[in-house]
mmCIF file with all atom_site columns, C-alpha atoms in Angstrom:
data_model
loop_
_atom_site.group_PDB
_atom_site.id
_atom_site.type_symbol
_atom_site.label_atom_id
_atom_site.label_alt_id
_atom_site.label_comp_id
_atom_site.label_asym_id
_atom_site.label_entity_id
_atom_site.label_seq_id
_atom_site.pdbx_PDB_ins_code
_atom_site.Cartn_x
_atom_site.Cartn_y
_atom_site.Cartn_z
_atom_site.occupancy
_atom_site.B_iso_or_equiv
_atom_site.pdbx_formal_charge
_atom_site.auth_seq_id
_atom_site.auth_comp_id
_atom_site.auth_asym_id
_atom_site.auth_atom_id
_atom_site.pdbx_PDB_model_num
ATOM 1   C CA . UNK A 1 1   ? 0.000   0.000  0.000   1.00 0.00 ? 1   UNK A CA 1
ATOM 2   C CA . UNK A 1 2   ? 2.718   2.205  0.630   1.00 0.00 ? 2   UNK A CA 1
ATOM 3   C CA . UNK A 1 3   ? 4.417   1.586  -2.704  1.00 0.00 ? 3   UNK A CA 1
ATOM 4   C CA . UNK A 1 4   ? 1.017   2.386  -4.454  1.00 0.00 ? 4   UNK A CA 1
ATOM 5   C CA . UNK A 1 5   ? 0.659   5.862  -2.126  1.00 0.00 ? 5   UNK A CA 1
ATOM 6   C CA . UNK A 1 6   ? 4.505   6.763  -3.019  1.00 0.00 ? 6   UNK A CA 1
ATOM 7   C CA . UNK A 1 7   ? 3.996   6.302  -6.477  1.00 0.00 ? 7   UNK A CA 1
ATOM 8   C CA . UNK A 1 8   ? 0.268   8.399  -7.041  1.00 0.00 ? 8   UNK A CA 1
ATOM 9   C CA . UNK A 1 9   ? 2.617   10.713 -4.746  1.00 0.00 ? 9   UNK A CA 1
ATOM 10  C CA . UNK A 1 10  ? 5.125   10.834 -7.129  1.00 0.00 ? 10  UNK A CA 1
ATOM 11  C CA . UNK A 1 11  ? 2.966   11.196 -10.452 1.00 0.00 ? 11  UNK A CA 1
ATOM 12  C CA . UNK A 1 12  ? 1.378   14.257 -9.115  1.00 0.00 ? 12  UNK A CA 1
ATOM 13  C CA . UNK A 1 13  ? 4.768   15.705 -8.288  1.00 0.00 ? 13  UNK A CA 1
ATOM 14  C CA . UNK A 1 14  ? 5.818   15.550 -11.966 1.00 0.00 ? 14  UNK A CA 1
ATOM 15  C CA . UNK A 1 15  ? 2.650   15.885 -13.662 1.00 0.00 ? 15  UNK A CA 1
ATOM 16  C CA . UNK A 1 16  ? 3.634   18.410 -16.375 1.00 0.00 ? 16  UNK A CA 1
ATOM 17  C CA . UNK A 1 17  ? 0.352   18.891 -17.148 1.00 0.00 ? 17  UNK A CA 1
ATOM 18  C CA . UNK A 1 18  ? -0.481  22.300 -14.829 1.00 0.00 ? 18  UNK A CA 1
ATOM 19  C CA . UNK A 1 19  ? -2.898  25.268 -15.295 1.00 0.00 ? 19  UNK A CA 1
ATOM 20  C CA . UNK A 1 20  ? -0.115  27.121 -15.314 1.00 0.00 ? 20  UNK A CA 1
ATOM 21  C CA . UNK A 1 21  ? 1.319   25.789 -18.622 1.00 0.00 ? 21  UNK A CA 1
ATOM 22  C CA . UNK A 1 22  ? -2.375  25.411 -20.120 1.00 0.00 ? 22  UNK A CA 1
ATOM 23  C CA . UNK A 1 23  ? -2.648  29.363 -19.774 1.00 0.00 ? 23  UNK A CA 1
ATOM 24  C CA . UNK A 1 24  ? -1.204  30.714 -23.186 1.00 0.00 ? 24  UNK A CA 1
ATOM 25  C CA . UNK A 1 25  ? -1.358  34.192 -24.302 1.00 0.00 ? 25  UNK A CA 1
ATOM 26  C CA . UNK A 1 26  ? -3.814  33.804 -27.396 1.00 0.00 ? 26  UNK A CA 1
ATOM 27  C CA . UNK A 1 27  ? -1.693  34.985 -30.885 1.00 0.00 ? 27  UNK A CA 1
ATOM 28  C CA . UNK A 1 28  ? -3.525  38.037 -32.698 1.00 0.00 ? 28  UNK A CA 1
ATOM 29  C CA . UNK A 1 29  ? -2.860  36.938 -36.419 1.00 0.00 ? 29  UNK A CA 1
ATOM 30  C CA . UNK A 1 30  ? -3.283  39.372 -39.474 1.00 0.00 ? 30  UNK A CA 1
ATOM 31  C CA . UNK A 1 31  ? -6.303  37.175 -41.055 1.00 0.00 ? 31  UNK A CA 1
ATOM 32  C CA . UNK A 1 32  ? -8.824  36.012 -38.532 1.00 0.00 ? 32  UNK A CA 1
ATOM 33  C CA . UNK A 1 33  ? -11.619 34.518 -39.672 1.00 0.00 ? 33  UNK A CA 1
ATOM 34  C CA . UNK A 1 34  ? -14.253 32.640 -37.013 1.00 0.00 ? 34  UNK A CA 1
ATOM 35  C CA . UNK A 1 35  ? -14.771 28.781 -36.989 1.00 0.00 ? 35  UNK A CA 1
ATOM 36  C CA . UNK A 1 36  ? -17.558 29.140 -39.608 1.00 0.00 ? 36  UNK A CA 1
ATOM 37  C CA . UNK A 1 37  ? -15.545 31.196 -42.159 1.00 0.00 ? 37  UNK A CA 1
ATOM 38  C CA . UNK A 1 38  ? -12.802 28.576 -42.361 1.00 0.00 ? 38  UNK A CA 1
ATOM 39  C CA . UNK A 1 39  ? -14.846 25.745 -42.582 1.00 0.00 ? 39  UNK A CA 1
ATOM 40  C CA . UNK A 1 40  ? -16.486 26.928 -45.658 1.00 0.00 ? 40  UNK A CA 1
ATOM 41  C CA . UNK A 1 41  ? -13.578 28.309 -47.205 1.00 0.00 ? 41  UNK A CA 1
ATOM 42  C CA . UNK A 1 42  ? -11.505 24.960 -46.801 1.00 0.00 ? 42  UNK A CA 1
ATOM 43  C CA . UNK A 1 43  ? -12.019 21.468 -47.670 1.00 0.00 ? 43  UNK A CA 1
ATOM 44  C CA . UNK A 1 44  ? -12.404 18.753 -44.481 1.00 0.00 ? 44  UNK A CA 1
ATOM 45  C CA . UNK A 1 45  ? -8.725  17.878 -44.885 1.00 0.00 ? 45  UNK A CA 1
ATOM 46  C CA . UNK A 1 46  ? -7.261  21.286 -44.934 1.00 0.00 ? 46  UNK A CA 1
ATOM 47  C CA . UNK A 1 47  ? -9.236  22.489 -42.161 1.00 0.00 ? 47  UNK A CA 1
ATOM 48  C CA . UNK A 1 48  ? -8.264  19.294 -39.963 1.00 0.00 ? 48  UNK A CA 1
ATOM 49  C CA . UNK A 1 49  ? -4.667  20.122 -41.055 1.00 0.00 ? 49  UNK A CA 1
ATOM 50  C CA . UNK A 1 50  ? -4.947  23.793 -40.897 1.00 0.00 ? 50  UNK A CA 1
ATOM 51  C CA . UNK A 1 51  ? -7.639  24.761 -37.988 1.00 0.00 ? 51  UNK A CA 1
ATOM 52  C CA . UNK A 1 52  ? -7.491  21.448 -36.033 1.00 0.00 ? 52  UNK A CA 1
ATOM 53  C CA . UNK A 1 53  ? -3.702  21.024 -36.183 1.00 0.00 ? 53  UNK A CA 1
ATOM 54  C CA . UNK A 1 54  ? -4.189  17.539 -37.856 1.00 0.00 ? 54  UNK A CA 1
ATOM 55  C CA . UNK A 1 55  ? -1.889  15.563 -39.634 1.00 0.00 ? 55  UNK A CA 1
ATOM 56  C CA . UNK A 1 56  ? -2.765  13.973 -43.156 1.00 0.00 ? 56  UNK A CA 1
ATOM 57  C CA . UNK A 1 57  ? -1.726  10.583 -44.142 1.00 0.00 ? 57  UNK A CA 1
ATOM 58  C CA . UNK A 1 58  ? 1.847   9.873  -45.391 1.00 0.00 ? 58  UNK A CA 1
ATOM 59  C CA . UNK A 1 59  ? 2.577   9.965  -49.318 1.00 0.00 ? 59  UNK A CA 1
ATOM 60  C CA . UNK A 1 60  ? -1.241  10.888 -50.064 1.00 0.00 ? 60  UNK A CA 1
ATOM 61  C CA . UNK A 1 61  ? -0.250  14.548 -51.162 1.00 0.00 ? 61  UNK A CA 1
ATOM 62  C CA . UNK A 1 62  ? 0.451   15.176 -54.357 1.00 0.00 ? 62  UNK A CA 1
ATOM 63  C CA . UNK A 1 63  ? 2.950   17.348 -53.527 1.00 0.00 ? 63  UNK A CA 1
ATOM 64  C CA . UNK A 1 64  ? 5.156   15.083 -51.977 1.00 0.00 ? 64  UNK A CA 1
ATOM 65  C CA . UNK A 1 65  ? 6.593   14.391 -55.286 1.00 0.00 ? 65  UNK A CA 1
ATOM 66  C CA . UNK A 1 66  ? 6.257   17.868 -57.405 1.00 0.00 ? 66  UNK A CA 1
ATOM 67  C CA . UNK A 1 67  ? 9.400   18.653 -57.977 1.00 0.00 ? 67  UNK A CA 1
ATOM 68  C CA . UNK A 1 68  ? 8.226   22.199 -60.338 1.00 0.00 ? 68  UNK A CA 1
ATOM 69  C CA . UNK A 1 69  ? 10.077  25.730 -59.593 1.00 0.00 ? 69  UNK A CA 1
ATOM 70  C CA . UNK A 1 70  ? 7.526   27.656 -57.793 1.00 0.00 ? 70  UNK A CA 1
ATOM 71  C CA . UNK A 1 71  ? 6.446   28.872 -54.018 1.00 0.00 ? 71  UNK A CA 1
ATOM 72  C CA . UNK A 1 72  ? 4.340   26.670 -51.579 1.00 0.00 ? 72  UNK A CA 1
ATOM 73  C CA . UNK A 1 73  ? 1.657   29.087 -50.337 1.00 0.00 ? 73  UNK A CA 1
ATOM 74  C CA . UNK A 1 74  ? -0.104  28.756 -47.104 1.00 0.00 ? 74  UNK A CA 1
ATOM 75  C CA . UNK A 1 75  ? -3.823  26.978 -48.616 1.00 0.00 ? 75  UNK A CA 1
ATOM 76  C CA . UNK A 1 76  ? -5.782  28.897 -45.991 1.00 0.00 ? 76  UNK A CA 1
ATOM 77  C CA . UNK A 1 77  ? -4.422  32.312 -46.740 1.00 0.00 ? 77  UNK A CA 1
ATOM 78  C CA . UNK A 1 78  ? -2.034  32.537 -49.378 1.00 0.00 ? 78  UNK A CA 1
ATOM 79  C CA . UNK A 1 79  ? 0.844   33.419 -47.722 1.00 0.00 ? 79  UNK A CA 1
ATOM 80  C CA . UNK A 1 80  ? 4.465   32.767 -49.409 1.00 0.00 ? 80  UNK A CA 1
ATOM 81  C CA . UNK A 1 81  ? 5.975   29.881 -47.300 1.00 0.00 ? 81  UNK A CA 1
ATOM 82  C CA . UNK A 1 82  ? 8.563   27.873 -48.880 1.00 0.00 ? 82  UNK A CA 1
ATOM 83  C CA . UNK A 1 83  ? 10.378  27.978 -52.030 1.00 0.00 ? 83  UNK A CA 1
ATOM 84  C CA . UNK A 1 84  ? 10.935  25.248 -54.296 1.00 0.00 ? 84  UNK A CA 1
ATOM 85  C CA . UNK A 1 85  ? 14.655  24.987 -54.383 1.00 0.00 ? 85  UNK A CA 1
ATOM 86  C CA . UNK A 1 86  ? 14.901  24.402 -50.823 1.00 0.00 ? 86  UNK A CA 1
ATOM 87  C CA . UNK A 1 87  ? 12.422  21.220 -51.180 1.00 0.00 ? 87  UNK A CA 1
ATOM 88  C CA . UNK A 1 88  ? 14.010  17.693 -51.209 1.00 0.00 ? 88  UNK A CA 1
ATOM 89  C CA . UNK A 1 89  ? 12.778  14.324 -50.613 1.00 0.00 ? 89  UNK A CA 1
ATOM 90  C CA . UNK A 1 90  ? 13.051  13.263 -46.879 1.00 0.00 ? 90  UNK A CA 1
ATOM 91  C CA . UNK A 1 91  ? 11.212  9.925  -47.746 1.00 0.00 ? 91  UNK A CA 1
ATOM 92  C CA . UNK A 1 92  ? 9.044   10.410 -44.668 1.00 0.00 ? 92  UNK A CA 1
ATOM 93  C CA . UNK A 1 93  ? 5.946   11.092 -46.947 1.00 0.00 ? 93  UNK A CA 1
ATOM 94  C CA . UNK A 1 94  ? 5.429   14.424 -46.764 1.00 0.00 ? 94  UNK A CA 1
ATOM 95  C CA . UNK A 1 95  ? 6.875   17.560 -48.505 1.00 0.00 ? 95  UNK A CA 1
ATOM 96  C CA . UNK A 1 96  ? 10.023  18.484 -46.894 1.00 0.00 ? 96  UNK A CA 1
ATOM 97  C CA . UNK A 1 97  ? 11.855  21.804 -47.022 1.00 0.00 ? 97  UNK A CA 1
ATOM 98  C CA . UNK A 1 98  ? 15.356  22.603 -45.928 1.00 0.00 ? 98  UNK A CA 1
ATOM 99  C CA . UNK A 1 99  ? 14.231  26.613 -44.928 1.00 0.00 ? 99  UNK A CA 1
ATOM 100 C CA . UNK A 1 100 ? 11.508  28.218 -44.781 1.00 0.00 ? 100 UNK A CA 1
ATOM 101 C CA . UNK A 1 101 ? 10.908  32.173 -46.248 1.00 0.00 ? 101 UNK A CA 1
ATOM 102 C CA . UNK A 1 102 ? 12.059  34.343 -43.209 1.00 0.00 ? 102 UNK A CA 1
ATOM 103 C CA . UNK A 1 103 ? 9.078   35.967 -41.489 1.00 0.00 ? 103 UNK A CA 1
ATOM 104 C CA . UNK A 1 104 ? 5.908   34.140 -42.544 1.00 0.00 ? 104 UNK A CA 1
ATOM 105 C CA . UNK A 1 105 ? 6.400   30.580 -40.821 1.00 0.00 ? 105 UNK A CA 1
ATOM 106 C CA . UNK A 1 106 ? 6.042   31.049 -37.252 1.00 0.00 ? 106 UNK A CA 1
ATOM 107 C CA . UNK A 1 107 ? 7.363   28.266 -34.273 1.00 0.00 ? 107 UNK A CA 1
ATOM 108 C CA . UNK A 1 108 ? 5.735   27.053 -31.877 1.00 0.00 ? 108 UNK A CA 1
ATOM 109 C CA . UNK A 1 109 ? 6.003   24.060 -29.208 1.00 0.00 ? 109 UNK A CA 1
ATOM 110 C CA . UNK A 1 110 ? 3.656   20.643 -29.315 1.00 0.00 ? 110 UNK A CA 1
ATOM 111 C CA . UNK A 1 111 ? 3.510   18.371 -26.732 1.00 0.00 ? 111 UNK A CA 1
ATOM 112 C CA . UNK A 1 112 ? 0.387   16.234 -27.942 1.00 0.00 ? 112 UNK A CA 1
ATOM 113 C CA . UNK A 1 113 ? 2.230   12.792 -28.457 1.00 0.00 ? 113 UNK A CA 1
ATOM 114 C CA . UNK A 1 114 ? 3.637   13.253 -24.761 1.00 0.00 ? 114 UNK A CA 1
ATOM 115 C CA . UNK A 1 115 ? 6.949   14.784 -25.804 1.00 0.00 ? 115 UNK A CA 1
ATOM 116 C CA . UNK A 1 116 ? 7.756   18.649 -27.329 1.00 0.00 ? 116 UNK A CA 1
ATOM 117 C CA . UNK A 1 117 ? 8.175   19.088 -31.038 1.00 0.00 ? 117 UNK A CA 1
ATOM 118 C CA . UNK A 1 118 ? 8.854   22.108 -32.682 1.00 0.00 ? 118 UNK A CA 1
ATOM 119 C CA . UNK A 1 119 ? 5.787   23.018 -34.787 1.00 0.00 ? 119 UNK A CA 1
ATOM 120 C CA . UNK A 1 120 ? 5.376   25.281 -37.349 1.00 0.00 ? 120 UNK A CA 1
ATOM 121 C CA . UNK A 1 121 ? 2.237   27.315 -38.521 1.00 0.00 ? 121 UNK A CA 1
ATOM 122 C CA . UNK A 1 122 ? 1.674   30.305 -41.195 1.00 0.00 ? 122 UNK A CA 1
ATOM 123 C CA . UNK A 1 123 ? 2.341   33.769 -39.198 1.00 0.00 ? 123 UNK A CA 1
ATOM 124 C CA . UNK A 1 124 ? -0.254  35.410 -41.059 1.00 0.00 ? 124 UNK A CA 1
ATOM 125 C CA . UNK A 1 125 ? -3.541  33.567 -40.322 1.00 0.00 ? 125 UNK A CA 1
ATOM 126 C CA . UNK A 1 126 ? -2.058  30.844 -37.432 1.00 0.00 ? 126 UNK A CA 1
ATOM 127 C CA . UNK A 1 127 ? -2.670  28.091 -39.582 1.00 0.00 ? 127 UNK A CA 1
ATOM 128 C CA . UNK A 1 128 ? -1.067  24.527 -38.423 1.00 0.00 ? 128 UNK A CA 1
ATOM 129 C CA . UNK A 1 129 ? 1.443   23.313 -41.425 1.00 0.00 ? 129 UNK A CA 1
ATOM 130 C CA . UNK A 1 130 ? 3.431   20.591 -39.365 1.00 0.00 ? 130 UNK A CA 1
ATOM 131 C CA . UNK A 1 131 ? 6.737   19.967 -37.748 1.00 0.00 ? 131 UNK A CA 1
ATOM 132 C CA . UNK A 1 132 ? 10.408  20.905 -38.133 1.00 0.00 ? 132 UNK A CA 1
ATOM 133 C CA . UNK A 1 133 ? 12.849  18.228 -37.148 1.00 0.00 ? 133 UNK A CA 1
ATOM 134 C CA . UNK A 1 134 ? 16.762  18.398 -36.942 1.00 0.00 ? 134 UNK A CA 1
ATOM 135 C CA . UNK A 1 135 ? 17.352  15.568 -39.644 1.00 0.00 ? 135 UNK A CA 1
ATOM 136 C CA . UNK A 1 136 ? 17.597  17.320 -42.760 1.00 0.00 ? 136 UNK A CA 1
ATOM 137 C CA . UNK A 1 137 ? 20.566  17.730 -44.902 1.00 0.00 ? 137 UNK A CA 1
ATOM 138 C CA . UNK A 1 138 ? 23.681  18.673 -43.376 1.00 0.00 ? 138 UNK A CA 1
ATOM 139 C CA . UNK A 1 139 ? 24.702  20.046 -46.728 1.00 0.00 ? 139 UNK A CA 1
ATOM 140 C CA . UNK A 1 140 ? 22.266  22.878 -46.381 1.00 0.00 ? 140 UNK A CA 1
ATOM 141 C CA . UNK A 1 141 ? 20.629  23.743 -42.977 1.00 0.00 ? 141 UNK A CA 1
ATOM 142 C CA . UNK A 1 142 ? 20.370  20.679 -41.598 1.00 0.00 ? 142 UNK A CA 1
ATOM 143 C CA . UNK A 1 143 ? 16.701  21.262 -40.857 1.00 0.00 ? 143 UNK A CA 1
ATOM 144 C CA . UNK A 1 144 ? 13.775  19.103 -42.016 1.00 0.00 ? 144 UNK A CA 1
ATOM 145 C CA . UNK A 1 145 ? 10.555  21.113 -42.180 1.00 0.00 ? 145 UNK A CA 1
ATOM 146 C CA . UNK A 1 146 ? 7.815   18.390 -42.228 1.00 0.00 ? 146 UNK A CA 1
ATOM 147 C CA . UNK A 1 147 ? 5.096   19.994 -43.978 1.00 0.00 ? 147 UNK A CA 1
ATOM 148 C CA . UNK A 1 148 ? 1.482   18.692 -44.298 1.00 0.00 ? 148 UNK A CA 1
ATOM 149 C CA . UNK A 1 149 ? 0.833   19.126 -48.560 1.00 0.00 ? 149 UNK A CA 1
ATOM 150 C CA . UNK A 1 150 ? -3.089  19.591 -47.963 1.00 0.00 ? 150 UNK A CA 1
ATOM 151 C CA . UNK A 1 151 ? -2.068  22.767 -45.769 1.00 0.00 ? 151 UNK A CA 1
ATOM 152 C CA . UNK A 1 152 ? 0.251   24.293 -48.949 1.00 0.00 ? 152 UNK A CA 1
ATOM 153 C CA . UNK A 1 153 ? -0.974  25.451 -52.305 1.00 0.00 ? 153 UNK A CA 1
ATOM 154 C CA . UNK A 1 154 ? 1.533   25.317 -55.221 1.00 0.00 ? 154 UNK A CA 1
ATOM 155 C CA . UNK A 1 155 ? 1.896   28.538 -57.291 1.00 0.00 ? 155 UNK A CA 1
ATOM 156 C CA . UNK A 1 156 ? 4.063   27.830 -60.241 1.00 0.00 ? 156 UNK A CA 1
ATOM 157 C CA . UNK A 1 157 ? 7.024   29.904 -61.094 1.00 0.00 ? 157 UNK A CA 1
ATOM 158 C CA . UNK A 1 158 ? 6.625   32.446 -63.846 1.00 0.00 ? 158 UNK A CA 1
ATOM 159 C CA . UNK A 1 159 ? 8.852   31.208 -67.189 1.00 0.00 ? 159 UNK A CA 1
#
């Protein structure tokens, strides 16, 4: 009985789950748009992606394997996000960037599969995009931005 006590004991000692870390200042982006507004404007996937912070399947965007010169745009608001010649195939399934374009990705910190990741979502409407991991090629950056496709929107290059 004692063991049992100790270790409930101990579990509430290093719950990292407090109110303290649940209360986060709430970001003001440039577009805002309620629930509603989003949910019309996107399809089920994107918003899941987008909205929800959801994660699509692996290898099921199209994406994943366009290898055109253009920019990835943000799909709920258009935003500039990545460039083309910083994309490169991680083999993980999703599109994969090396950088992204200074200024309109912003970071933040998930902690939903019980350890942090550093997530990434469009600094102009909030939007969730994915993950950026520390794999990527050393050649470059070294960084692997792990991008959900159904949160991007291809805009081919000019010729």
């Amino acid at each position: 009985m004692k063991k049992i006590i100790l270790l409930v004991a101990l579990m509430l000692c290093f719950n990292c789950n407090s109110n303290a870390q649940k209360t986060q200042k709430a970001e003001v982006y440039k577009i805002t748009k309620t629930d509603a507004e989003w949910k019309s404007q996107l399809s089920a996937s994107a918003y899941n992606v987008l909205r929800r912070a959801g994660t699509e399947r692996p290898f099921s965007s199209p994406l994943n394997k366009n290898y055109k010169k253009g920019t990835y745009h943000c799909a709920g608001c258009d935003t500039p996000l990545f460039k083309s010649e910083h994309k490169f195939d991680s083999g993980t399934g999703w599109p994969s960037f090396d950088r992204e374009i200074k200024g309109n990705v912003a970071f933040g910190t998930d902690n939903k599969l019980g350890y942090s990741r550093d997530e990434e979502h469009c600094a102009t409407c909030g939007g969730h995009l994915g993950h950026v991991f520390n794999d990527g090629p050393r050649e470059t950056t070294g960084k692997r931005h792990c991008i959900n496709g159904v949160a991007l929107k291809f805009v081919p290059a000019e010729d």
